[in-house]
Coordinates of C-alpha atoms in Angstrom, one line a residue:
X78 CA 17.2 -16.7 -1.4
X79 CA 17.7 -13.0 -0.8
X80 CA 15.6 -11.0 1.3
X81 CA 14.5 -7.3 1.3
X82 CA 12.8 -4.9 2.8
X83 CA 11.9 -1.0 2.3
X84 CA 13.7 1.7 4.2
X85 CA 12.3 5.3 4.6
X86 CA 14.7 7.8 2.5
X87 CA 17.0 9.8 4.5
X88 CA 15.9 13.4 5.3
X89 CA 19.2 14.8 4.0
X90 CA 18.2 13.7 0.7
X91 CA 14.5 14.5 0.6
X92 CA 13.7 17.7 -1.6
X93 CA 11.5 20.1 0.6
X94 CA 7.5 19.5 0.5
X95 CA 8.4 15.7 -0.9
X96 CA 6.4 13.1 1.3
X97 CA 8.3 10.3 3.2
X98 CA 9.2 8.0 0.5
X99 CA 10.6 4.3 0.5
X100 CA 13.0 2.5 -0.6
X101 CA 14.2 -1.4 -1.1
X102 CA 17.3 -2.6 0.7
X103 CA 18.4 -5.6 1.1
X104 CA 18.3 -7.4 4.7
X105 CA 21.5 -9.3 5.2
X106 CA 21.5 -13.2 6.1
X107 CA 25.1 -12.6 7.9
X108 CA 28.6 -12.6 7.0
X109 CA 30.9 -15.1 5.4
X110 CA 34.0 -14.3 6.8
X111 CA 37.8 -15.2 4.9
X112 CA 37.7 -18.3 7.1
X113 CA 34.6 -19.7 6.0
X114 CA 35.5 -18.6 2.3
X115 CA 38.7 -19.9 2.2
X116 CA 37.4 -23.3 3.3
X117 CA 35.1 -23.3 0.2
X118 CA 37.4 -22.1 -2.3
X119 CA 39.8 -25.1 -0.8
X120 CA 36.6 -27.6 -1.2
X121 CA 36.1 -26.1 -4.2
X122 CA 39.5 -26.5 -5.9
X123 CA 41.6 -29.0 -4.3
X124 CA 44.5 -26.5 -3.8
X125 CA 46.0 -27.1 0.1
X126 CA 44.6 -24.3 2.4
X127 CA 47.8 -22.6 3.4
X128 CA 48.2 -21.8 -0.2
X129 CA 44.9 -20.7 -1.1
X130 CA 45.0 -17.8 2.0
X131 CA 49.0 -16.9 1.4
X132 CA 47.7 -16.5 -2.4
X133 CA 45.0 -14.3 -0.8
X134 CA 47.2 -12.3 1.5
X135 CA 49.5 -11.6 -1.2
X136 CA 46.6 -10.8 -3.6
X137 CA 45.4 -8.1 -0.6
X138 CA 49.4 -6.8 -0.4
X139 CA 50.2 -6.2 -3.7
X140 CA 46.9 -4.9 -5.1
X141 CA 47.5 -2.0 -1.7
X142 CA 51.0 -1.7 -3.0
X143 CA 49.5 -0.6 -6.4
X144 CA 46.7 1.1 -5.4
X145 CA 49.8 3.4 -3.4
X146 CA 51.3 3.9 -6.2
X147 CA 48.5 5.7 -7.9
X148 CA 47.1 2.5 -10.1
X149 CA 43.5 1.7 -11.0
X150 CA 44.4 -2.9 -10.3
X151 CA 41.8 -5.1 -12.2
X152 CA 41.9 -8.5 -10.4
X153 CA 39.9 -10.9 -12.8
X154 CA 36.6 -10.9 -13.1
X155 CA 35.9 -9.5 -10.0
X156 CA 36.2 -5.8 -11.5
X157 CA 38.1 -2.7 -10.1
X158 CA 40.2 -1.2 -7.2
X159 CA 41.6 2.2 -7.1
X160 CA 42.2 4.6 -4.6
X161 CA 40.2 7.8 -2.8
X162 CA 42.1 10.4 -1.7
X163 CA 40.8 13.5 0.7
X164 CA 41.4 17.1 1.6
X165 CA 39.8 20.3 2.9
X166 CA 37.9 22.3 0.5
X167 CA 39.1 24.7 -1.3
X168 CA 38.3 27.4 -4.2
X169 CA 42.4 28.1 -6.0
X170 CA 44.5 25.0 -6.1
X171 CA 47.1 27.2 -4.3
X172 CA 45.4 27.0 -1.6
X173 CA 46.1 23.2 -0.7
X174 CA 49.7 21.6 -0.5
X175 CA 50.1 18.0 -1.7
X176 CA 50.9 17.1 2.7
X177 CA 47.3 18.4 2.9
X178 CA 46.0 15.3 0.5
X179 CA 45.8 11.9 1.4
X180 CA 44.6 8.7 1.1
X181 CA 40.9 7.6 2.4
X182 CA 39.7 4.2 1.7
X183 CA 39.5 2.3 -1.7
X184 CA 36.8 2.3 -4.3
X185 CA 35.6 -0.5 -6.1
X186 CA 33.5 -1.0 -9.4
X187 CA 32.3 -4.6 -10.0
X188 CA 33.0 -6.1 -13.7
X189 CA 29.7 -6.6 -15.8
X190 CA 30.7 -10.5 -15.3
X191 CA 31.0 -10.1 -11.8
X192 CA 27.4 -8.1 -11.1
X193 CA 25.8 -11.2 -13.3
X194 CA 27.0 -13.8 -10.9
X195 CA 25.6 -11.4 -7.7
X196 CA 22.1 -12.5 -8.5
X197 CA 19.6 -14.1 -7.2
X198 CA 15.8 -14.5 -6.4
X199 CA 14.6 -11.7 -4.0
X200 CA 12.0 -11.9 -1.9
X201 CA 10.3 -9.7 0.8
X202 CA 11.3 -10.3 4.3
X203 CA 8.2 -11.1 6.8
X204 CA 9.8 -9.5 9.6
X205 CA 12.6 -6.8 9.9
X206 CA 15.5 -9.3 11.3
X207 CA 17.7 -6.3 12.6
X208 CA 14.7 -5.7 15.2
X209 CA 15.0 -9.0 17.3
X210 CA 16.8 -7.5 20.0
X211 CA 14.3 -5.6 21.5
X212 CA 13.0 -8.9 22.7
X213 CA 16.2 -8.4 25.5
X214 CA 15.5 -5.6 28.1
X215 CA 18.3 -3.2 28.5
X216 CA 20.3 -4.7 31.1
X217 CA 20.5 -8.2 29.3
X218 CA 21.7 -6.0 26.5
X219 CA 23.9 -4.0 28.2
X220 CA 25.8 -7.2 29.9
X221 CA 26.1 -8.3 26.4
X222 CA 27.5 -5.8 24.9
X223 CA 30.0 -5.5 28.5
X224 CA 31.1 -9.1 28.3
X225 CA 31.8 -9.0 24.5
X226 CA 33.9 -5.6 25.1
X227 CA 35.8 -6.9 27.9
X228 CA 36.4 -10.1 25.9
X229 CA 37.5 -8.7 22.3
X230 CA 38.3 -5.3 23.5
X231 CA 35.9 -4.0 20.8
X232 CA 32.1 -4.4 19.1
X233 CA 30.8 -4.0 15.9
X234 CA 27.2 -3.2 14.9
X235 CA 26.8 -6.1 13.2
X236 CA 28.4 -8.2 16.2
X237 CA 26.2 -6.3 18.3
X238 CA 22.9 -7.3 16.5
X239 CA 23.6 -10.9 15.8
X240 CA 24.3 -11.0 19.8
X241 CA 21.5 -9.3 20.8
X242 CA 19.1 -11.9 18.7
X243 CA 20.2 -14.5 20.6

């Protein structure tokens, strides 16, 4: 079961005069990581587990290679990679040199088989889970978030929240 829940839309994109309006979005249950994946796909097909994530790491390299080399890669039924590329703005192409353009990140459009499989039943969430945290004071967070840094060197927001629920 998938959860949801309704966001307020972003000032940026409301039109002047328009009144706060809402929007659904989906509240996430977590993340399976490549580790917990990998153990189901090796469940799943019988294939050893070394193979299944140097098949994957592979997969990752060569469809990068690809996408460097200026090529739209479909991999299966999972849909689309290509590249995204950057630079300043600019009103006469001979205004920007080709140093001045470079890659930013990869873009990907699901196949129509693909979305099909990404469904399931939704249903309102009761409570906003991303909110827990407040139940911690400040300091209890802030040793959290200190021991975590010290430990990993880094935090992510997502880290940061699933810590501060605890």
């Amino acid at each position: 079961m998938a959860y949801y829940d309704f966001k307020k839309k972003p000032a940026l994109t409301t039109k002047e005069g328009e009144k706060d309006v809402l929007y659904p979005s989906i509240v996430f249950n977590g993340t399976i990581n490549t580790k917990q994946l990998l153990k189901q796909l090796v469940a799943r097909t019988g294939y050893k587990p070394g193979v299944v994530e140097g098949t994957l790491m592979e997969l990752v390299d060569l469809v990068g290679e690809y996408i460097g080399q200026g090529y739209r890669v479909e991999v299966g039924e999972f849909g689309y990679f290509s590249g995204k590329i950057k630079s300043r703005l600019v009103k006469d192409k001979k205004d920007l040199r080709s140093p001045s353009i470079q890659f930013n990140g990869v873009n990907f459009l699901a196949s129509k088989t693909f979305k099909k499989k990404a469904t399931g039943k939704l249903e309102r969430a009761q409570k906003l889970f991303f909110q827990v945290s407040s139940q911690l004071d400040d300091e209890e967070l802030k040793r959290i978030l200190l021991e975590h840094v010290n430990r990993y060197g880094f935090i992510t927001r997502t880290t940061y929240t699933e810590l501060g629920s605890v």
